[in-house]
Coordinates of C-alpha atoms in Angstrom, one line a residue:
Chain A
M520 CA 1.0 18.5 27.4
P521 CA -3.2 18.8 27.4
M522 CA -5.2 15.9 26.1
F523 CA -6.4 15.4 22.6
A524 CA -9.2 16.5 22.6
D525 CA -8.9 19.7 24.6
R526 CA -6.2 20.4 21.9
L527 CA -8.7 19.9 19.3
I528 CA -11.4 21.8 20.6
A529 CA -9.1 25.0 21.2
S530 CA -7.3 24.7 17.9
V531 CA -11.0 24.3 16.5
R532 CA -12.1 27.0 17.8
E533 CA -9.5 29.5 16.2
L534 CA -9.4 27.9 12.7
G535 CA -12.7 26.1 12.0
P536 CA -13.8 22.7 12.0
L537 CA -12.4 21.4 8.6
C538 CA -10.1 18.5 8.8
V539 CA -7.9 17.9 5.5
G540 CA -7.9 14.6 4.5
L541 CA -4.7 13.4 2.7
D542 CA -5.8 10.7 0.1
P543 CA -3.3 10.6 -2.5
H544 CA -4.4 8.2 -5.2
P545 CA -1.6 7.4 -7.4
D546 CA -4.0 8.4 -10.7
K547 CA -5.0 11.9 -9.2
L548 CA -1.5 13.4 -8.1
P549 CA -1.2 16.5 -10.1
A550 CA 1.0 16.6 -13.4
I551 CA 3.2 19.0 -11.8
F552 CA 4.6 16.5 -9.2
G553 CA 5.6 14.4 -12.0
V554 CA 5.3 10.8 -13.0
P555 CA 3.2 8.9 -9.7
S556 CA 6.5 7.8 -7.6
I557 CA 7.6 7.7 -4.0
G558 CA 9.0 11.1 -4.6
T559 CA 6.0 12.6 -6.0
L560 CA 3.9 11.0 -3.0
A561 CA 6.1 13.0 -0.3
L562 CA 6.7 16.2 -2.1
W563 CA 2.5 16.3 -2.7
S564 CA 2.3 15.1 1.2
E565 CA 4.7 18.1 2.2
A566 CA 2.9 20.1 0.0
V567 CA -0.1 19.8 1.3
I568 CA 0.7 19.9 5.3
S569 CA 2.8 23.3 4.5
H570 CA -0.8 25.1 3.5
A571 CA -3.1 23.2 5.8
A572 CA -0.9 24.3 8.7
G573 CA -1.8 27.8 10.3
R574 CA -5.2 27.1 8.4
V575 CA -7.2 23.8 9.7
A576 CA -6.8 22.0 13.1
A577 CA -6.2 18.7 11.9
V578 CA -5.2 16.6 8.8
K579 CA -6.2 13.0 8.1
P580 CA -3.6 10.8 5.9
Q581 CA -5.2 7.5 4.8
S582 CA -3.0 5.0 5.3
A583 CA -4.2 2.9 2.0
F584 CA -2.6 5.0 0.0
Y585 CA 0.9 5.4 1.7
E586 CA 0.7 1.7 2.0
Y587 CA -0.1 1.1 -1.6
W588 CA 3.8 1.5 -2.5
G589 CA 5.1 -1.0 -0.2
P590 CA 7.8 -0.3 2.7
P591 CA 9.0 3.0 0.7
G592 CA 5.7 3.8 1.0
M593 CA 5.9 3.6 4.8
V594 CA 8.6 5.7 5.3
V595 CA 6.5 8.5 3.5
L596 CA 3.8 8.1 5.4
E597 CA 6.2 8.0 8.9
R598 CA 7.2 11.3 7.7
T599 CA 4.0 12.9 6.7
C600 CA 2.6 12.2 10.0
K601 CA 5.8 13.4 11.6
A602 CA 6.1 16.9 9.5
A603 CA 2.1 17.7 10.1
R604 CA 2.8 17.2 13.7
K605 CA 5.8 19.4 14.0
A606 CA 3.6 21.9 12.2
G607 CA 1.5 22.2 14.8
L608 CA -1.1 20.0 13.1
E609 CA -3.3 17.1 14.8
V610 CA -3.0 14.1 13.2
I611 CA -5.9 11.7 12.7
L612 CA -4.2 8.6 11.4
D613 CA -7.1 7.0 9.3
A614 CA -6.0 3.7 8.9
K615 CA -9.5 1.8 10.1
R616 CA -7.8 -1.2 12.3
G617 CA -9.5 -3.4 14.4
D618 CA -8.0 -7.1 15.6
I619 CA -8.2 -9.0 18.9
G620 CA -6.3 -8.2 21.9
S621 CA -2.6 -8.6 21.7
T622 CA -3.0 -7.9 18.1
A623 CA -4.9 -4.8 18.6
E624 CA -2.0 -3.8 21.2
A625 CA 0.8 -3.7 18.4
Y626 CA -1.4 -2.0 16.2
A627 CA -2.0 1.0 18.8
M628 CA 2.2 0.8 19.5
A629 CA 2.3 1.0 15.8
L630 CA 0.0 3.7 15.3
I631 CA -1.0 6.2 18.2
G632 CA 0.9 8.6 19.8
P633 CA 3.8 10.9 19.6
E634 CA 6.2 7.9 20.0
A635 CA 4.3 5.9 17.4
A636 CA 6.4 4.6 14.3
Y637 CA 3.8 6.8 12.5
P638 CA 3.1 9.4 15.2
S639 CA -0.8 10.3 15.6
D640 CA -2.6 12.5 18.0
C641 CA -6.2 10.1 16.9
L642 CA -6.3 6.7 15.3
T643 CA -9.6 5.3 13.6
V644 CA -10.4 2.1 14.1
N645 CA -13.5 -0.4 13.4
P646 CA -15.8 -1.9 15.9
Y647 CA -17.3 -4.8 14.3
M648 CA -15.1 -7.3 16.4
G649 CA -16.2 -6.3 19.4
M650 CA -15.3 -3.4 22.4
D651 CA -12.5 -6.3 23.9
T652 CA -11.0 -5.6 20.7
L653 CA -10.9 -1.8 21.1
E654 CA -10.0 -1.6 24.8
P655 CA -5.8 -1.6 23.3
F656 CA -6.7 1.4 21.7
I657 CA -8.5 3.3 24.1
A658 CA -5.2 2.4 26.9
R659 CA -3.1 3.8 24.1
A660 CA -4.8 6.7 23.7
Q661 CA -5.0 7.2 27.3
I662 CA -1.5 6.9 28.3
T663 CA -0.6 9.2 25.5
G664 CA -2.6 11.5 25.7
S665 CA -4.3 10.9 22.2
G666 CA -7.6 9.7 20.6
I667 CA -9.6 7.5 18.6
A668 CA -11.9 7.9 16.0
V669 CA -14.4 4.9 15.9
L670 CA -16.2 4.1 12.9
T671 CA -20.0 4.0 13.7
R672 CA -22.3 5.8 10.9
T673 CA -20.1 6.4 7.4
S674 CA -21.2 8.2 4.7
N675 CA -20.7 5.2 1.9
P676 CA -24.1 4.1 0.0
G677 CA -23.4 0.4 1.2
S678 CA -23.2 1.6 4.8
A679 CA -26.7 0.7 5.6
D680 CA -26.2 -3.2 4.8
F681 CA -25.3 -3.7 8.2
Q682 CA -24.7 -0.5 10.4
T683 CA -28.5 0.1 10.3
L684 CA -30.0 -3.1 10.9
K685 CA -32.4 -3.0 13.7
A686 CA -31.5 -4.9 16.5
D687 CA -33.8 -4.3 19.8
G688 CA -35.8 -1.2 18.2
Q689 CA -32.3 0.5 17.5
P690 CA -29.9 0.2 14.5
V691 CA -26.6 -1.3 15.0
Y692 CA -24.7 2.0 15.0
A693 CA -26.5 3.2 18.0
H694 CA -25.6 0.2 20.1
V695 CA -21.6 0.6 18.9
A696 CA -22.3 5.0 20.4
K697 CA -24.0 3.4 23.4
A698 CA -21.3 1.0 24.0
L699 CA -19.0 3.7 23.9
A700 CA -19.9 5.2 27.3
S701 CA -17.0 4.2 29.0
P702 CA -14.2 5.1 26.5
I703 CA -16.2 8.3 26.0
R704 CA -15.6 9.1 29.4
R705 CA -11.8 7.7 30.3
L706 CA -11.0 9.8 27.1
M707 CA -12.7 13.2 28.4
G708 CA -10.7 16.5 28.3
E709 CA -11.0 19.7 30.9
S710 CA -13.4 21.1 28.0
G711 CA -16.1 18.8 28.6
W712 CA -15.4 16.9 24.8
S713 CA -14.0 13.2 24.3
G714 CA -11.2 12.1 22.3
C715 CA -13.0 8.7 21.7
M716 CA -14.6 10.8 18.3
L717 CA -17.6 8.7 16.4
V718 CA -17.2 8.8 12.8
A719 CA -20.7 10.1 12.2
G720 CA -21.5 10.5 8.2
A721 CA -22.2 14.0 6.4
T722 CA -24.6 11.9 4.5
G723 CA -27.3 11.5 7.7
P724 CA -28.0 14.6 9.3
E725 CA -30.9 13.2 11.6
E726 CA -28.9 10.3 12.3
A727 CA -26.1 12.5 13.4
R728 CA -28.4 14.3 15.9
A729 CA -29.5 10.8 17.0
L730 CA -26.0 10.4 17.5
R731 CA -25.2 13.6 19.3
A732 CA -28.4 12.5 21.9
L733 CA -26.5 9.3 22.8
A734 CA -23.1 10.7 22.9
P735 CA -23.6 14.5 23.7
Q736 CA -19.8 14.8 24.7
A737 CA -17.7 13.0 22.0
L738 CA -16.5 14.8 19.3
F739 CA -17.4 13.9 15.8
L740 CA -15.3 12.9 12.7
V741 CA -17.5 13.8 9.9
P742 CA -16.8 12.5 6.3
G743 CA -19.3 12.8 3.3
Y744 CA -18.7 16.5 3.3
G745 CA -17.4 17.8 -0.4
S746 CA -16.9 15.5 -2.5
Q747 CA -18.8 12.7 -1.1
G748 CA -22.4 15.2 -1.8
A749 CA -23.0 16.8 1.6
G750 CA -23.1 20.1 2.1
A751 CA -21.8 22.9 5.4
K752 CA -25.2 22.3 7.3
E753 CA -25.5 18.6 7.0
A754 CA -22.0 18.7 7.8
V755 CA -22.7 20.4 11.3
A756 CA -25.7 18.4 11.9
G757 CA -24.3 17.1 15.0
F758 CA -22.8 19.7 16.1
V759 CA -23.9 22.0 19.3
P760 CA -23.8 25.7 20.6
G761 CA -20.1 26.4 21.6
P762 CA -18.5 29.7 22.6
N763 CA -17.5 30.6 18.9
G764 CA -21.2 29.2 17.2
L765 CA -21.6 25.6 16.7
E766 CA -18.7 23.0 17.6
G767 CA -18.6 19.1 18.1
G768 CA -15.6 18.0 16.0
L769 CA -14.2 18.1 12.9
V770 CA -15.5 17.9 9.0
N771 CA -12.9 16.0 6.9
A772 CA -12.7 17.3 3.4
S773 CA -10.3 15.3 1.1
R774 CA -10.5 15.0 -2.6
S775 CA -13.2 18.2 -2.9
V776 CA -9.8 20.4 -1.3
T777 CA -6.6 18.6 -2.3
F778 CA -7.7 17.5 -5.7
A779 CA -9.9 20.8 -6.6
S780 CA -10.0 21.4 -10.3
G781 CA -7.5 24.5 -9.8
A782 CA -4.9 22.2 -8.3
V783 CA -5.4 19.3 -10.5
H784 CA -5.0 21.4 -13.6
A785 CA -2.2 24.2 -12.2
Q786 CA 0.4 24.4 -14.9
N787 CA 3.0 25.5 -12.3
A788 CA 3.8 25.2 -8.6
M789 CA 2.3 28.5 -7.5
D790 CA -0.3 28.3 -9.4
W791 CA -1.1 24.8 -7.5
D792 CA 0.1 26.6 -4.5
L793 CA -3.1 29.2 -4.8
A794 CA -5.7 26.8 -5.6
I795 CA -5.2 24.7 -2.4
I796 CA -5.0 27.5 -0.1
E797 CA -8.1 28.8 -1.9
A798 CA -9.7 25.4 -1.6
I799 CA -8.7 25.4 2.0
E800 CA -10.1 28.8 3.0
T801 CA -13.1 28.4 1.2
A802 CA -14.2 24.9 2.6
Q803 CA -13.6 26.0 6.1
W804 CA -15.4 29.1 5.3
D805 CA -18.4 27.5 4.1
L806 CA -18.0 25.3 7.3
M807 CA -17.7 28.1 9.8
R808 CA -20.5 30.2 8.5
A809 CA -22.5 27.1 9.0
C810 CA -21.4 27.0 12.5
A811 CA -22.4 30.6 13.2
T812 CA -25.5 30.1 11.2
G813 CA -26.7 27.5 13.4
R814 CA -25.7 29.5 16.8
T815 CA -28.6 32.0 15.9
Q816 CA -31.3 29.5 14.8
Chain B
M1464 CA -3.0 -20.8 -12.5
P1465 CA -5.9 -22.6 -10.8
M1466 CA -8.1 -20.4 -8.4
F1467 CA -7.4 -19.8 -4.8
A1468 CA -10.4 -21.9 -3.6
D1469 CA -9.2 -24.9 -5.7
R1470 CA -5.4 -24.5 -4.7
L1471 CA -6.6 -24.4 -0.9
I1472 CA -8.5 -27.4 -1.1
A1473 CA -5.9 -29.4 -3.2
S1474 CA -3.6 -28.4 -0.8
V1475 CA -5.7 -29.1 2.6
R1476 CA -7.1 -33.0 1.2
E1477 CA -3.1 -33.9 1.2
L1478 CA -2.1 -32.0 4.3
G1479 CA -4.6 -30.8 6.4
P1480 CA -6.7 -28.2 7.3
L1481 CA -4.0 -26.5 9.8
C1482 CA -3.2 -22.9 8.6
V1483 CA -0.4 -21.7 11.0
G1484 CA -0.7 -18.2 11.7
L1485 CA 2.9 -16.0 12.4
D1486 CA 2.2 -13.5 15.3
P1487 CA 5.5 -12.4 15.8
H1488 CA 4.8 -11.1 19.2
P1489 CA 7.8 -8.7 20.1
D1490 CA 7.5 -9.8 23.7
K1491 CA 6.9 -13.5 22.9
L1492 CA 10.1 -13.9 20.5
P1493 CA 12.3 -16.7 21.8
A1494 CA 15.1 -15.6 23.4
I1495 CA 17.4 -17.8 21.1
F1496 CA 16.7 -15.5 18.2
G1497 CA 18.1 -12.6 20.4
V1498 CA 17.1 -9.2 21.5
P1499 CA 13.6 -8.6 19.8
S1500 CA 14.5 -6.4 16.8
I1501 CA 14.1 -6.4 13.0
G1502 CA 16.5 -8.8 12.5
T1503 CA 15.2 -11.3 14.7
L1504 CA 11.6 -10.9 13.2
A1505 CA 13.2 -12.0 10.0
L1506 CA 14.8 -14.8 11.1
W1507 CA 11.9 -16.2 13.3
S1508 CA 9.4 -15.8 10.0
E1509 CA 12.0 -17.4 7.8
A1510 CA 12.3 -20.3 10.5
V1511 CA 8.5 -20.7 11.1
I1512 CA 8.1 -20.8 7.2
S1513 CA 10.8 -23.3 6.5
H1514 CA 9.3 -25.8 8.8
A1515 CA 5.3 -25.1 7.9
A1516 CA 6.2 -25.6 4.1
G1517 CA 5.0 -29.0 2.9
R1518 CA 3.7 -29.5 6.5
V1519 CA 0.7 -27.3 5.7
A1520 CA -1.6 -25.7 2.7
A1521 CA -1.4 -21.9 4.5
V1522 CA 0.2 -19.6 6.8
K1523 CA -1.2 -16.0 8.0
P1524 CA 1.1 -13.6 8.7
Q1525 CA -0.1 -11.2 11.1
S1526 CA 0.1 -7.9 9.6
A1527 CA -0.1 -6.3 13.2
F1528 CA 3.3 -7.4 14.2
Y1529 CA 5.2 -6.3 11.7
E1530 CA 3.6 -2.7 11.2
Y1531 CA 4.6 -2.4 15.1
W1532 CA 8.3 -2.3 13.8
G1533 CA 7.9 0.5 11.7
P1534 CA 8.9 0.5 7.8
P1535 CA 11.7 -1.3 8.2
G1536 CA 8.9 -4.4 9.5
M1537 CA 7.5 -3.8 6.5
V1538 CA 10.2 -5.0 4.8
V1539 CA 10.3 -8.2 6.8
L1540 CA 6.3 -8.7 5.8
E1541 CA 7.0 -8.2 2.1
R1542 CA 10.2 -10.9 2.5
T1543 CA 7.8 -13.4 4.6
C1544 CA 4.9 -13.1 1.8
K1545 CA 7.1 -13.7 -0.6
A1546 CA 9.4 -16.4 1.0
A1547 CA 6.4 -18.2 1.9
R1548 CA 4.5 -18.4 -1.5
K1549 CA 8.0 -19.3 -3.0
A1550 CA 7.6 -22.3 -0.4
G1551 CA 4.9 -23.3 -2.2
L1552 CA 2.1 -22.1 1.0
E1553 CA -1.1 -20.0 0.4
V1554 CA -0.4 -17.0 2.3
I1555 CA -3.5 -15.6 4.4
L1556 CA -2.5 -11.5 4.8
D1557 CA -4.4 -10.9 7.9
A1558 CA -4.9 -7.0 8.0
K1559 CA -8.6 -6.7 8.4
R1560 CA -8.8 -4.2 6.0
G1561 CA -11.7 -2.4 5.1
D1562 CA -12.7 1.2 3.4
I1563 CA -14.7 3.1 1.2
G1564 CA -13.9 2.7 -2.9
S1565 CA -10.9 4.0 -3.7
T1566 CA -9.7 3.8 -0.6
A1567 CA -10.3 0.0 -0.6
E1568 CA -9.1 -0.3 -4.1
A1569 CA -5.2 0.8 -3.0
Y1570 CA -5.6 -1.4 0.0
A1571 CA -6.2 -4.6 -2.8
M1572 CA -3.7 -3.3 -4.8
A1573 CA -1.5 -3.5 -2.0
L1574 CA -2.4 -6.4 -0.3
I1575 CA -4.3 -9.2 -3.0
G1576 CA -2.4 -11.0 -5.6
P1577 CA 1.1 -12.4 -6.3
E1578 CA 2.2 -8.6 -7.9
A1579 CA 0.9 -6.8 -4.8
A1580 CA 3.5 -5.2 -2.7
Y1581 CA 3.0 -7.9 0.2
P1582 CA 2.1 -10.6 -2.2
S1583 CA -0.6 -12.8 -0.6
D1584 CA -3.1 -15.4 -2.1
C1585 CA -5.9 -13.9 0.5
L1586 CA -6.7 -10.8 2.7
T1587 CA -8.8 -11.1 5.6
V1588 CA -11.2 -8.0 5.6
N1589 CA -14.1 -6.1 7.5
P1590 CA -17.2 -5.9 6.4
Y1591 CA -18.7 -3.3 8.8
M1592 CA -18.7 -0.4 6.3
G1593 CA -20.8 -2.1 3.9
M1594 CA -20.7 -4.4 0.5
D1595 CA -19.9 -1.7 -1.6
T1596 CA -16.3 -1.0 0.6
L1597 CA -15.8 -4.7 0.2
E1598 CA -16.0 -4.6 -3.7
P1599 CA -12.5 -3.7 -4.5
F1600 CA -11.0 -6.5 -2.3
I1601 CA -13.5 -9.0 -4.5
A1602 CA -12.8 -7.6 -7.7
R1603 CA -9.0 -7.6 -7.5
A1604 CA -9.1 -11.3 -6.0
Q1605 CA -11.0 -12.0 -9.1
I1606 CA -8.3 -10.5 -11.7
T1607 CA -5.2 -12.7 -9.2
G1608 CA -6.8 -15.7 -8.5
S1609 CA -6.9 -14.9 -5.1
G1610 CA -9.1 -14.8 -2.0
I1611 CA -10.4 -12.4 0.8
A1612 CA -11.7 -13.8 3.9
V1613 CA -14.3 -11.9 5.6
L1614 CA -14.9 -11.2 9.5
T1615 CA -18.2 -12.8 10.2
R1616 CA -18.1 -14.3 13.4
T1617 CA -14.8 -13.8 15.2
S1618 CA -13.6 -15.9 18.5
N1619 CA -13.2 -13.5 21.0
P1620 CA -15.2 -13.1 24.3
G1621 CA -16.6 -9.0 22.9
S1622 CA -17.2 -10.7 19.2
A1623 CA -21.0 -10.9 20.3
D1624 CA -21.4 -7.3 21.1
F1625 CA -22.4 -6.4 18.0
Q1626 CA -22.4 -9.3 15.6
T1627 CA -24.7 -11.4 17.7
L1628 CA -27.3 -8.4 17.8
K1629 CA -30.6 -9.5 16.1
A1630 CA -31.9 -8.1 13.5
D1631 CA -35.2 -9.6 11.6
G1632 CA -35.2 -12.5 14.0
Q1633 CA -31.4 -13.2 12.7
P1634 CA -27.7 -12.2 14.1
V1635 CA -26.0 -9.5 12.1
Y1636 CA -23.2 -12.1 11.6
A1637 CA -26.0 -14.2 9.6
H1638 CA -27.0 -10.9 7.5
V1639 CA -22.9 -10.7 6.6
A1640 CA -23.2 -14.5 5.6
K1641 CA -26.4 -13.7 3.5
A1642 CA -24.8 -11.0 1.6
L1643 CA -21.6 -12.4 0.6
A1644 CA -23.8 -15.0 -1.7
S1645 CA -22.9 -13.0 -4.7
P1646 CA -19.0 -12.7 -3.8
I1647 CA -18.9 -16.6 -2.8
R1648 CA -20.5 -17.1 -6.5
R1649 CA -17.6 -14.8 -8.2
L1650 CA -14.9 -16.1 -6.5
M1651 CA -16.3 -20.1 -6.8
G1652 CA -13.7 -22.5 -8.2
E1653 CA -13.9 -26.0 -10.4
S1654 CA -13.6 -27.8 -7.0
G1655 CA -17.6 -26.3 -5.8
W1656 CA -15.7 -24.1 -3.1
S1657 CA -15.1 -20.6 -3.0
G1658 CA -12.2 -18.4 -2.4
C1659 CA -14.7 -16.0 -0.7
M1660 CA -13.8 -17.4 2.6
L1661 CA -15.7 -16.5 6.1
V1662 CA -14.4 -16.1 9.2
A1663 CA -15.9 -18.2 11.4
G1664 CA -14.7 -18.6 15.1
A1665 CA -14.4 -22.3 17.1
T1666 CA -16.0 -21.0 20.2
G1667 CA -19.2 -21.5 18.4
P1668 CA -19.6 -24.6 17.0
E1669 CA -23.7 -24.4 16.3
E1670 CA -23.2 -20.7 14.9
A1671 CA -20.6 -22.6 12.6
R1672 CA -23.2 -25.1 11.9
A1673 CA -25.6 -22.4 10.9
L1674 CA -23.6 -20.2 9.1
R1675 CA -22.6 -23.2 6.9
A1676 CA -25.7 -23.3 6.2
L1677 CA -26.2 -20.1 5.0
A1678 CA -23.0 -20.5 3.0
P1679 CA -22.6 -24.1 1.9
Q1680 CA -20.0 -23.2 -0.4
A1681 CA -17.8 -20.8 1.2
L1682 CA -14.5 -22.1 2.8
F1683 CA -14.0 -20.9 6.5
L1684 CA -11.5 -19.6 7.9
V1685 CA -11.4 -21.2 11.5
P1686 CA -10.0 -19.0 14.4
G1687 CA -10.0 -20.0 18.1
Y1688 CA -8.6 -23.4 17.7
G1689 CA -5.6 -24.0 20.3
S1690 CA -4.6 -21.0 22.8
Q1691 CA -8.1 -19.3 22.3
G1692 CA -9.5 -22.7 24.2
A1693 CA -11.5 -24.5 21.3
G1694 CA -10.9 -28.1 20.2
A1695 CA -10.4 -29.8 17.1
K1696 CA -14.1 -31.0 17.1
E1697 CA -15.6 -27.7 17.7
A1698 CA -13.0 -26.0 14.8
V1699 CA -14.4 -28.7 12.2
A1700 CA -18.0 -28.1 13.1
G1701 CA -18.8 -26.1 10.2
F1702 CA -17.1 -28.8 7.9
V1703 CA -18.8 -30.9 5.6
P1704 CA -17.8 -34.2 4.5
G1705 CA -15.4 -34.6 1.3
P1706 CA -13.1 -37.4 -0.4
N1707 CA -10.7 -37.2 2.9
G1708 CA -13.3 -36.8 5.6
L1709 CA -14.4 -33.4 6.8
E1710 CA -13.4 -30.5 4.9
G1711 CA -14.3 -26.7 4.4
G1712 CA -11.6 -24.9 5.2
L1713 CA -8.7 -23.7 7.3
V1714 CA -8.0 -24.0 10.7
N1715 CA -5.8 -21.4 12.2
A1716 CA -3.4 -21.8 15.3
S1717 CA -1.0 -19.2 15.6
R1718 CA 0.7 -18.8 19.5
S1719 CA -0.2 -22.9 20.2
V1720 CA 1.9 -23.5 17.6
T1721 CA 4.7 -21.3 16.8
F1722 CA 4.9 -20.2 21.1
A1723 CA 4.5 -23.9 22.1
S1724 CA 6.3 -24.7 25.4
G1725 CA 9.1 -26.3 24.0
A1726 CA 9.7 -23.7 21.3
V1727 CA 9.6 -20.6 23.7
H1728 CA 11.8 -22.5 26.1
A1729 CA 14.3 -24.3 23.4
Q1730 CA 17.9 -23.9 24.4
N1731 CA 19.4 -24.3 21.0
A1732 CA 18.2 -23.6 17.2
M1733 CA 17.9 -27.4 16.9
D1734 CA 15.6 -27.8 19.9
W1735 CA 13.5 -25.3 18.5
D1736 CA 13.2 -26.4 15.1
L1737 CA 12.0 -29.9 16.9
A1738 CA 9.6 -28.3 19.1
I1739 CA 7.9 -26.1 16.0
I1740 CA 7.7 -29.0 13.9
E1741 CA 6.7 -31.5 16.7
A1742 CA 3.6 -28.5 17.4
I1743 CA 2.9 -28.3 13.7
E1744 CA 2.4 -32.2 13.1
T1745 CA 0.7 -32.7 16.5
A1746 CA -2.2 -29.9 15.9
Q1747 CA -2.4 -31.0 12.1
W1748 CA -2.8 -34.2 13.5
D1749 CA -5.3 -33.3 15.9
L1750 CA -7.5 -31.5 13.3
M1751 CA -7.0 -34.3 10.7
R1752 CA -8.2 -37.1 13.2
A1753 CA -11.3 -34.7 14.0
C1754 CA -11.8 -34.4 10.2
A1755 CA -11.9 -38.5 9.7
T1756 CA -13.8 -39.3 12.7
G1757 CA -16.5 -36.7 11.5
R1758 CA -17.0 -38.6 8.5
T1759 CA -17.9 -41.9 9.8
Q1760 CA -20.3 -40.2 12.1

């Protein structure tokens, strides 16, 4: 089995950089799925995955919206991860874990790789506690041919509070990016891309380019495209020329795709199906166009 | 119902500052509980809680070691939280969550307060993404009379990687502590202590005193005592004089108490019971002595 970075970039080259985020906020699940419940959660997750399959390289289930429902929600998360993998999608499990040594090891066992309780291809992790706390995640990713996505520069308004504090002339997020040099090497694929991804928000294209200079081979996971306000051009600002135009990671869209107006207000299942498919194809096309245009600049 | 800070400090004044961490590492569960399994996990957790009750103010279940077992592990976590609260213990749920707005809200609903899927009195959270990402946790703690414990200066070796980077003459963790001024006010109890706790590692007593100066009313959650190497005196370095000696938070001990040599090698249930009780009483006494001595200095 190829490494995560190679699987991902091959799929991105074929389908485009869009990652569909599964953020099943209980108040936002469309009425046609019924009253919010574990059943609704399961049905909605399955349906989104069935339309994402073959149209995008990856999906990103947000753990919080499954944890919300207690243990039965975790059964749905487990099934969602399995169904997505079975459908040929790369699963970026968005749980943002981080803890000391043996605790991080337990999280890694639970959340990274095909044999995990919640099977994934890549786990989002938080670096605040330091590089020793990332080590068990990196090691587990290495063993299982998976990846990690390290919060570096996020796209939320408050992300500047601590991430952009300047130390020795460089923002904290640049220190994080530089500290990832060794894990980036360790999770390097044959494609020349590494499965040690950087979460690099689409709200700061100049910062994305600066991060690209600091970590030329790290795949980026770019949040903030779509409902968080950034356009396709900003979203791919950290990408570089590849065989089919700009490439260099995934651009995530959650609500702007899965809660697109046509989907939320759908009157029946077929309308919902059509709205989701249209939202996915539109976002994918928007991003692919930005990648193609970028090539000729 | 009194606020979290007031409940906690009243209990600490009566029993002492020890918090018993539940870190049921699958490889460390004593043989007398049987082969590691969901059942072992449940039995061990219940047993530790039954001995902690009446002897300490709080327990801190580590979510990772329950997540490790998949959804059935989450049932055990749910029951463990409930049993601890029923036994009169404050539950510090150690899950170190952190995410953007509505996602953090889902985590907060699941993990904070008596009505949560995993009922707790206080949740550990990670500040890296910024203050807007802590807001839903603070709001939920306020509504439910609960607390949060914000990773500020942790006790692991790599914690210096990013937490001690200096920006504007102050380390990043000091910026975090200062940014918590408003949540500290919002979660203030009648005791004058706030349920917006700072995680302030026992491996850096001078830093603990500096943090105390920055956040005089925040209760501290102090990791690093016991198996992570710090002594009682270092552990209470951030405490201040109170009615019964030094006070100002909880000192956590996990493995040094629950995996004390006598407990790990116990030949039968009664030996294990005695070893756990002795380990708890010894650690509590050690800390209370440090608090009493500190008073006369």
